[in-house]
XYZ file of C-alpha atoms in Angstrom:
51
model
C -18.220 -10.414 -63.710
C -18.309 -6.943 -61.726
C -20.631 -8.293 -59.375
C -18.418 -11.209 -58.523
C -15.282 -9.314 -58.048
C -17.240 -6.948 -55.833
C -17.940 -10.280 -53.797
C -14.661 -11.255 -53.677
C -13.482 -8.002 -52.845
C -15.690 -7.640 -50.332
C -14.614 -10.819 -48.587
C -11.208 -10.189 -48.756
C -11.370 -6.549 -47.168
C -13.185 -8.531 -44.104
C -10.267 -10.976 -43.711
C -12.158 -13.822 -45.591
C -10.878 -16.636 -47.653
C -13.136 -15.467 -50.840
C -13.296 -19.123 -52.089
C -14.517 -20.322 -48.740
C -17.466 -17.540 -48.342
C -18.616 -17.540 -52.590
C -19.147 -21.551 -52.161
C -21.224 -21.100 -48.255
C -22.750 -18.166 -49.536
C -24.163 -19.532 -53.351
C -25.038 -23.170 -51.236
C -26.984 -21.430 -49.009
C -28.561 -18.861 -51.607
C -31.107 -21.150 -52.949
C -32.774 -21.593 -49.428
C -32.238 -18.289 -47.355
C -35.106 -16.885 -46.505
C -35.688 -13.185 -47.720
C -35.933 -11.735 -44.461
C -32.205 -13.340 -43.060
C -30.114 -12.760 -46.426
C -28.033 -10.025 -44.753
C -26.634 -12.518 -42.968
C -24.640 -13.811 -46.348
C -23.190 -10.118 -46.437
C -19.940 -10.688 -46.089
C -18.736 -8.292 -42.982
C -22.246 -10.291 -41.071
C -21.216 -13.943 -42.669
C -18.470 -15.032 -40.267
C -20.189 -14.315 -37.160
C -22.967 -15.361 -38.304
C -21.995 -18.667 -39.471
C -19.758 -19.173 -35.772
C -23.380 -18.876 -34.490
């Protein structure tokens, strides 16, 4: 449960909906390479997903 509220914390300090980034984030989890998961961090996930 910590680790989750840390997430949506974390997403909600950098101006995300938390809902929005958890269900992008844990859809694209499965199949993210190792060496590009920083992008799912969430202060790199916005830009990241505007490409």
């Amino acid at each position: 449960a910590a680790a989750l509220m840390s997430l949506i914390q974390s997403a909600k300090l950098n101006g995300l909906d938390p809902y929005e980034y958890l269900r992008d984030v844990l859809t694209r989890l499965p199949t993210q390479k190792a060496s590009r998961i920083s992008e799912l961090l969430p202060h790199r996930w916005a830009s990241v997903r505007a490409g």
